[in-house]
Amino acid sequence: MRTYWILTIVSALLLFSCEEVIELDLDNADPEIVIEGTLTDQAGPYTVKLSESVGFYDDNVFPAVSGAVVRISDDNGYANLLEEVEPGIYQTSDLQGQRGSTYRLEVEANGAFYTAVSEMPELAVPIDSISFRYEEESLFYKEGYYFRAYFTDPEGLGDYYRFTVLVNGEVYVFDFDGDLIEDDNLWLADDKYTDGNSQDYDFPHTLKPGDVVSLQLHHLNEDTFDYYRTLVDVIDGGGVAPSNPLSNFGDTALGYFGAFSVTEMERTVVPTN
Amino acid sequence: MIRCCRVIPKILLIALCICLSASAFGQGKFTIKGTVSDAGTGETLIGATVYIQELSNGATTNVYGFYSLTVPSGDYMLTFSYVGYESQSTKVTLDQARTIDIELVPESTELQEVVVSADPEDENVRSTQMSVNKLDMREVEAIPVVFGEKDIIKTIQLLPGIKGDEGGGGFFVRGGSADQNLILLDEAPVYNASHLLGFFSVFNSDAIKDLTIYKGHIPAEYGGRASSVLDIKMKEGNTKKFAAQGGIGLISSRATVEAPIVKDKGSFVLSGRRTYVDLFLGLSNNKDLNSSTLYFYDLNAKANYRLGDKDRVFVSGYFGRDNFGFADVFGFDWGNATGTVRWNHLFNDRLFLNTTAVFSDYNYDVNIYGDEDDSENNGFKVTSAIRDWSIKEDFEYYINPQNTLRFGLSVIRHNFVPGEIIPVDGSYINEQKLQRKYAWETAAYISEDIEFSPKLNLNAGLRYSWFAQVGPGEVFTYDEDGDIIDTQDYKSGEIVKAYGGLEPRLGLTYVMNDESSVKASYGRNRQYLHLVSNSNSGTPIDLWIPSSNNVRPQIADQIALGYFRNLEDNTYEGSVEVYYKNMQNQVDYRTGAELVFNENVESQLLFGKGWSYGAEFILRKNTGDLTGWVSYTYSKTERKFDGVDYGQVYPASWDRPHDLSVVGIYKLNPKWTLSASFVYYTGNAITFPVGKYQIEDEVINRYGKRNNNRLPDYNRLDLGATLKLRSTAKFESDLNFSVYNAYARKNAFIVNFRENPNDATKTEAVKVSLFSILPSVTYNFRFK
C-alpha cells in the first residue's frame, strides 16, 4: 500500500515542483559507534562491522573502529570471540548459526560496552519460483523484462521477510529519468494482510535477456523487521518526525544485530516472443 | 461522571428560572423584533446591528438574521447597519410589541431613499467577543490564490494567529494542532476539509455566505475541539427572484442557481464545482494517461421555508469527493457528506429556539483491482469512515438590551470504522476488519451577555461536556511501552470509559471611549476526538479515534488580553492581543509508529503536554477604495513528552516565531479592481540530520533531537486583478486574473538529504519547491 500512496503524492507534486541544492547550517553531533552484525543459518564466517558516524557535510568516509573485543554467544552456552580481519571488520571462526537459537552480540570498544540479542526464526521460507514478463514502455514501466518472486507464508501471523536482489552479481542501479541511483537493497514484506497464503512480490528492476537474477529471501523476527522498516523510513526521508531506526542496541549505538534464515534462487532472463 | 451529567440540566433550569423571573415583563416595556436581510437577494444578514440612538443601545442579529430588543415605551430612531451596506434608519413609536423586518441595500449599488447613518460600526471595540476574525466573502473573492481557486481555508491563514503550510490542508490556531479546529459547515462538523491532498479546501466559496473563526474565548455553545472553531454558513438562496452565477477557471468550473420557492417565504440554492484536469487526460494518446482519473467535486444544496411568523425551517447538505485512479490498477476516492436540518422557532418576542439535527460522514476507499488472470491475485478494497449523528437545542433569550441569555443541549453519536479490508475473489489478501468503535458526546451550556454599564460588558459562559466510548468491542489496555496488559469484552452500549468536565468561558470588555477598549478572556476547551496522521498537513487516510481507556481527552486553557482601537471614524480597525495557552494530554507518535491499519493504533501514541504564547497585531481597513489588512504574529509553541528525547522540551513542528501578512484590495475604477497579498514567515521547526553513517554500504542520515532545525524563511507575493465586463440589468460578468508567487520565489516545501549525484563521496541538502510563478484566469458570470 505504501508504494501506491507514494505514487499518488509524487505524481501530484511532480507536476509543479522544482529542486535546488542548498547549504544548511546543520548541527554536528559527536561521532557515535555503528555496529552492523548479522548471523544466518548459512555457513559462516559471520561478520560484524564497527564504524563511526561523521558530520553530514563531511566526506563519505566512515572511520573503522579497531581493537574492539567482539563476542557472539548462543543460548546453549557456546561463545565465539571474533577476529579483526581488517580494520573494523570482525569475523567468527567456527560458529554455525542454527534456526530457533538466540544469539547475543557483545562489543567492547573505546571503553564502552554494547550488547544486543536476536533470535533466529525456526523456519526457513523457500522461494517457490521466479517468473519473468515483458512490459512495454508506459507510465509505470520502462520497456524491458520484470520479475516476480513467489513464496508461501507459513500459517500464523508474525512472519517477516526481506528480499535482497543481485543482477549479474551486482546491486542494481535504478535509472530515474537519467538520475542513476543505487537504491537500497531492502525489499520488505510481512504477513499482516496475507497470513498463510501463497503470494508474490513484484520487483521494479528493469532487465534484459541474459541478465542473471540472484534472489535471497531472509525470514526475520519482528525486531529485525522493525529495524529495516524504520531504516527504510529514514532512507525515504524520515516523515514528519524523523528519528534513528529502532535498534536492538537501544539508543546506545547506531546499527543492528540480526539473526535470520536465508533461502536463495537464481534465474536467467530468457526472451519471450 | 454520570451523576454530574444528570445534575447539569437541573442547574440550567434553575438558572433559567432566575433569569426569567428577574426580567419579568416590567411595566411599559415592549419588544421590537425582526429580521435583517439583503434587499437584493433576501439573504439574511448575520451580525447586523440594530441601534437605538436615544438609548445608546442596541442588538445584533443572530446567525439567522434575527434580533430582539426589549426597551421602555417611547419614540425611537432605530438604525440598522451592516458592513458593506447602506445603513437605514426608521422612526418607531413603541407603544406595543413590534416586528420590524429590514432589507439593507449593498453599498456598491447606488440607490436613493436611504439615510446614511453616521453611527459607528464599532463592533470591534464594543463586543465582548475577542480573538475572533470574520471574513467577508467579497474579500475572499478578491484575494488572489493558487490557480485562481477561491479558498477560505487558505485565506484565513492570512489572519493573525492562524498558520498553515503552502501544500497542506491543515491549519494551526494559536499553537494548537490541526485536529484541534472544529470546522462546521451549517453546524455539521467537516472531518477532512481538504481536496487533492490539501491544495484546495472542500468549501466552494460560491455557496458560502459567511465565516467566523474563533481563536480564543470560544462561545459556550461550541465545543469538542481544543483550539478553534471555524463556523461556516452556507447561503440560503434568493427569496426574491431566480438568480444564477458561475465561473470557468483554469482547473475547475462552478455553477450556482438560487430561487424563491415562494417569494419572500422560502428559497433554495444549489451549487456545484468540479475540476476537469482528467477531461484533458482523456484526450491524451497515452493509454495510461487517458484511462487515469484525477478530479474532485463539491455539491452544496440548501432550502429554507418560513412557516408563518414564528417558524422557519432550513435543510442543507454538502457532498464532495476526490477521485484518483490509474486505469485498471488502482483507485482511491475520499470525501465528506453532511446534512443539516434546522428549525427556528420563536416562542415569543424574546425567546428564540433553534433545533438542529446533523449528519456528517467522512470516508475513503482504496481499491487495488488485482489481476484476475494471475494465479496470485492481490486485489482488495480498503474502506474507513467516521460517521456522526447529532441533535442540538439552542435557545436565545433576549432579556433586555443589556442582557442576552443563551443555553442549550447537544447529543452526538460517533461511529468509527477504522479500517476494513475486503479482498476481491481469489485474492491472496485476507479479509480483515478492525473493530468498529462507538461513542456518545453530550454537552449542556449556558451563557449570558451582561452589560453592567455602557462601559463594562461581560460574557459569562459555562459548558459541561460528557463523553463515553461504548461497546461492543474487545478493549485493550496498554502499558507505557505500548504492550497489551489487559483485554476486556464490552457488550453493546456498555460504557468502556467516560470523561466529563466543566468548560468555563469568560470574556470581559471595558470600553474606554467610542474608539478603544480593552478586553480579557479565559476559556477552557475539552476535546474527545483525536486525529492520528502520518503528516502534519493532513491526508485522506487520516484516522479519527475516540478518547478511550488509553487516550485521555485533550484539554486547553487559554487566557488572552487585548487592546482594540478604531481610527478615523471606524475607517480603520486595529487590535493587539496577547495569549497564553496550556494544552494537556497532547498526542504524538512513537518512533516507527505503525498508524495505518493497526488494531492497536492507540499503543503507537505518546502523550504529553504543550503550551503556546504569542502576540497578534492586525490593522484593518474595511471601507473606501482601498481595503485590506496588515497582520503580524509573534508566537512560540512547545511540547514536552516523556517519550520524546527523554522529556526534553521541543518546538511543535508548526511552531514558527514570525508571521506577517499584508492584503490589499484596491478599486481602481468601476471597471478594474486590483489586489495583492504578501506573506512572510519564519520556517517551521523540523528535524534535520546531525550526521550520517553507513549501513550495508548505504549512507544513512543520523538524527538527533526532535525539531532542532528550521526550514528556510518563506515569502511570497500574489497579485490579482478583476475586470468588470459590459453588464446589463439582467447579466453581469467579469474576468479575474491572478498571479500566484509573482516573483517566483523558490520556497522550501521539503528538504531532502541525498548523495551528491556528481560526487559519490559527498552528500547534499536539496530544497524542493512547489509552485513557481503561476498565472491563471477565471471567467465569472451572474444572471440576476
mmCIF file of N, CA, C and O in Angstrom, chain A residues 60-100:
data_model
loop_
_atom_site.group_PDB
_atom_site.id
_atom_site.type_symbol
_atom_site.label_atom_id
_atom_site.label_comp_id
_atom_site.label_asym_id
_atom_site.label_seq_id
_atom_site.Cartn_x
_atom_site.Cartn_y
_atom_site.Cartn_z
ATOM 1 N N ASN A 60 32.112 11.033 2.552
ATOM 2 C CA ASN A 60 31.552 9.728 2.919
ATOM 3 C C ASN A 60 32.665 8.749 3.300
ATOM 4 O O ASN A 60 32.833 7.704 2.671
ATOM 5 N N VAL A 61 33.432 9.104 4.285
ATOM 6 C CA VAL A 61 34.475 8.210 4.795
ATOM 7 C C VAL A 61 34.140 7.963 6.264
ATOM 8 O O VAL A 61 34.078 8.910 7.051
ATOM 9 N N PHE A 62 33.887 6.692 6.570
ATOM 10 C CA PHE A 62 33.397 6.371 7.903
ATOM 11 C C PHE A 62 34.481 5.616 8.655
ATOM 12 O O PHE A 62 34.791 4.473 8.308
ATOM 13 N N PRO A 63 35.101 6.261 9.652
ATOM 14 C CA PRO A 63 36.257 5.658 10.316
ATOM 15 C C PRO A 63 35.931 4.281 10.902
ATOM 16 O O PRO A 63 34.878 4.101 11.523
ATOM 17 N N ALA A 64 36.824 3.324 10.684
ATOM 18 C CA ALA A 64 36.672 1.991 11.270
ATOM 19 C C ALA A 64 36.993 2.068 12.755
ATOM 20 O O ALA A 64 37.808 2.883 13.182
ATOM 21 N N VAL A 65 36.331 1.211 13.543
ATOM 22 C CA VAL A 65 36.631 1.135 14.977
ATOM 23 C C VAL A 65 37.441 -0.153 15.178
ATOM 24 O O VAL A 65 36.922 -1.260 15.027
ATOM 25 N N SER A 66 38.751 0.023 15.447
ATOM 26 C CA SER A 66 39.658 -1.118 15.568
ATOM 27 C C SER A 66 39.924 -1.438 17.027
ATOM 28 O O SER A 66 39.674 -0.616 17.912
ATOM 29 N N GLY A 67 40.440 -2.639 17.237
ATOM 30 C CA GLY A 67 40.887 -3.033 18.572
ATOM 31 C C GLY A 67 39.762 -3.304 19.545
ATOM 32 O O GLY A 67 39.958 -3.267 20.756
ATOM 33 N N ALA A 68 38.561 -3.556 19.005
ATOM 34 C CA ALA A 68 37.421 -3.822 19.888
ATOM 35 C C ALA A 68 37.392 -5.304 20.251
ATOM 36 O O ALA A 68 37.948 -6.140 19.543
ATOM 37 N N VAL A 69 36.755 -5.604 21.371
ATOM 38 C CA VAL A 69 36.512 -7.000 21.731
ATOM 39 C C VAL A 69 35.086 -7.331 21.313
ATOM 40 O O VAL A 69 34.136 -6.696 21.775
ATOM 41 N N VAL A 70 34.933 -8.291 20.396
ATOM 42 C CA VAL A 70 33.606 -8.609 19.861
ATOM 43 C C VAL A 70 33.332 -10.087 20.101
ATOM 44 O O VAL A 70 34.155 -10.945 19.769
ATOM 45 N N ARG A 71 32.169 -10.399 20.667
ATOM 46 C CA ARG A 71 31.862 -11.761 21.072
ATOM 47 C C ARG A 71 30.425 -12.090 20.687
ATOM 48 O O ARG A 71 29.530 -11.261 20.835
ATOM 49 N N ILE A 72 30.216 -13.269 20.128
ATOM 50 C CA ILE A 72 28.834 -13.736 19.898
ATOM 51 C C ILE A 72 28.655 -15.033 20.680
ATOM 52 O O ILE A 72 29.486 -15.936 20.581
ATOM 53 N N SER A 73 27.556 -15.081 21.451
ATOM 54 C CA SER A 73 27.289 -16.324 22.177
ATOM 55 C C SER A 73 25.857 -16.752 21.887
ATOM 56 O O SER A 73 25.031 -15.942 21.478
ATOM 57 N N ASP A 74 25.576 -18.083 22.060
ATOM 58 C CA ASP A 74 24.195 -18.518 21.830
ATOM 59 C C ASP A 74 23.579 -19.001 23.139
ATOM 60 O O ASP A 74 24.226 -18.997 24.182
ATOM 61 N N ASP A 75 22.322 -19.422 23.074
ATOM 62 C CA ASP A 75 21.616 -19.778 24.302
ATOM 63 C C ASP A 75 21.970 -21.190 24.783
ATOM 64 O O ASP A 75 21.420 -21.663 25.763
ATOM 65 N N ASN A 76 22.910 -21.868 24.074
ATOM 66 C CA ASN A 76 23.394 -23.158 24.561
ATOM 67 C C ASN A 76 24.708 -23.021 25.308
ATOM 68 O O ASN A 76 25.356 -24.002 25.629
ATOM 69 N N GLY A 77 25.148 -21.797 25.502
ATOM 70 C CA GLY A 77 26.381 -21.572 26.249
ATOM 71 C C GLY A 77 27.610 -21.525 25.365
ATOM 72 O O GLY A 77 28.734 -21.395 25.837
ATOM 73 N N TYR A 78 27.406 -21.620 24.052
ATOM 74 C CA TYR A 78 28.554 -21.571 23.163
ATOM 75 C C TYR A 78 28.901 -20.109 22.876
ATOM 76 O O TYR A 78 28.033 -19.288 22.633
ATOM 77 N N ALA A 79 30.206 -19.770 22.909
ATOM 78 C CA ALA A 79 30.612 -18.387 22.648
ATOM 79 C C ALA A 79 31.779 -18.366 21.674
ATOM 80 O O ALA A 79 32.593 -19.298 21.636
ATOM 81 N N ASN A 80 31.842 -17.358 20.885
ATOM 82 C CA ASN A 80 32.878 -17.234 19.871
ATOM 83 C C ASN A 80 33.419 -15.806 19.927
ATOM 84 O O ASN A 80 32.666 -14.834 19.821
ATOM 85 N N LEU A 81 34.740 -15.675 20.115
ATOM 86 C CA LEU A 81 35.382 -14.368 20.104
ATOM 87 C C LEU A 81 35.730 -14.061 18.652
ATOM 88 O O LEU A 81 36.356 -14.878 17.973
ATOM 89 N N LEU A 82 35.321 -12.894 18.151
ATOM 90 C CA LEU A 82 35.543 -12.600 16.731
ATOM 91 C C LEU A 82 36.931 -12.007 16.512
ATOM 92 O O LEU A 82 37.469 -11.325 17.384
ATOM 93 N N GLU A 83 37.465 -12.283 15.326
ATOM 94 C CA GLU A 83 38.818 -11.836 14.998
ATOM 95 C C GLU A 83 38.722 -10.659 14.044
ATOM 96 O O GLU A 83 37.920 -10.669 13.101
ATOM 97 N N GLU A 84 39.535 -9.618 14.279
ATOM 98 C CA GLU A 84 39.513 -8.450 13.393
ATOM 99 C C GLU A 84 40.342 -8.779 12.161
ATOM 100 O O GLU A 84 41.571 -8.859 12.229
ATOM 101 N N VAL A 85 39.678 -9.010 11.020
ATOM 102 C CA VAL A 85 40.398 -9.450 9.811
ATOM 103 C C VAL A 85 40.916 -8.260 8.998
ATOM 104 O O VAL A 85 41.890 -8.357 8.276
ATOM 105 N N GLU A 86 40.239 -7.156 9.085
ATOM 106 C CA GLU A 86 40.745 -5.883 8.576
ATOM 107 C C GLU A 86 40.160 -4.797 9.455
ATOM 108 O O GLU A 86 39.223 -5.074 10.207
ATOM 109 N N PRO A 87 40.672 -3.563 9.379
ATOM 110 C CA PRO A 87 40.221 -2.562 10.350
ATOM 111 C C PRO A 87 38.694 -2.456 10.410
ATOM 112 O O PRO A 87 38.041 -2.219 9.389
ATOM 113 N N GLY A 88 38.119 -2.667 11.572
ATOM 114 C CA GLY A 88 36.686 -2.522 11.777
ATOM 115 C C GLY A 88 35.858 -3.717 11.347
ATOM 116 O O GLY A 88 34.649 -3.730 11.551
ATOM 117 N N ILE A 89 36.490 -4.728 10.713
ATOM 118 C CA ILE A 89 35.737 -5.906 10.260
ATOM 119 C C ILE A 89 36.129 -7.099 11.145
ATOM 120 O O ILE A 89 37.293 -7.485 11.181
ATOM 121 N N TYR A 90 35.128 -7.644 11.833
ATOM 122 C CA TYR A 90 35.386 -8.738 12.761
ATOM 123 C C TYR A 90 34.629 -9.963 12.280
ATOM 124 O O TYR A 90 33.473 -9.866 11.868
ATOM 125 N N GLN A 91 35.323 -11.174 12.352
ATOM 126 C CA GLN A 91 34.686 -12.390 11.829
ATOM 127 C C GLN A 91 34.676 -13.516 12.844
ATOM 128 O O GLN A 91 35.593 -13.639 13.667
ATOM 129 N N THR A 92 33.627 -14.345 12.745
ATOM 130 C CA THR A 92 33.552 -15.524 13.612
ATOM 131 C C THR A 92 34.497 -16.592 13.067
ATOM 132 O O THR A 92 34.884 -16.559 11.894
ATOM 133 N N SER A 93 34.835 -17.572 13.907
ATOM 134 C CA SER A 93 35.682 -18.671 13.434
ATOM 135 C C SER A 93 34.829 -19.914 13.160
ATOM 136 O O SER A 93 34.503 -20.210 12.016
ATOM 137 N N ASP A 94 34.384 -20.633 14.216
ATOM 138 C CA ASP A 94 33.701 -21.911 13.973
ATOM 139 C C ASP A 94 32.222 -21.883 14.341
ATOM 140 O O ASP A 94 31.588 -22.906 14.452
ATOM 141 N N LEU A 95 31.668 -20.681 14.520
ATOM 142 C CA LEU A 95 30.253 -20.599 14.904
ATOM 143 C C LEU A 95 29.363 -20.961 13.709
ATOM 144 O O LEU A 95 29.606 -20.510 12.589
ATOM 145 N N GLN A 96 28.345 -21.812 13.943
ATOM 146 C CA GLN A 96 27.369 -22.125 12.898
ATOM 147 C C GLN A 96 25.973 -21.727 13.387
ATOM 148 O O GLN A 96 25.475 -22.263 14.385
ATOM 149 N N GLY A 97 25.361 -20.779 12.668
ATOM 150 C CA GLY A 97 24.039 -20.307 13.059
ATOM 151 C C GLY A 97 23.003 -21.420 12.961
ATOM 152 O O GLY A 97 22.990 -22.183 11.994
ATOM 153 N N GLN A 98 22.115 -21.526 13.965
ATOM 154 C CA GLN A 98 21.058 -22.541 13.995
ATOM 155 C C GLN A 98 19.708 -21.851 14.085
ATOM 156 O O GLN A 98 19.531 -20.967 14.914
ATOM 157 N N ARG A 99 18.767 -22.298 13.261
ATOM 158 C CA ARG A 99 17.425 -21.727 13.342
ATOM 159 C C ARG A 99 16.820 -22.049 14.700
ATOM 160 O O ARG A 99 17.002 -23.143 15.221
ATOM 161 N N GLY A 100 16.131 -21.096 15.270
ATOM 162 C CA GLY A 100 15.495 -21.287 16.573
ATOM 163 C C GLY A 100 16.399 -20.930 17.747
ATOM 164 O O GLY A 100 15.930 -20.885 18.879
#
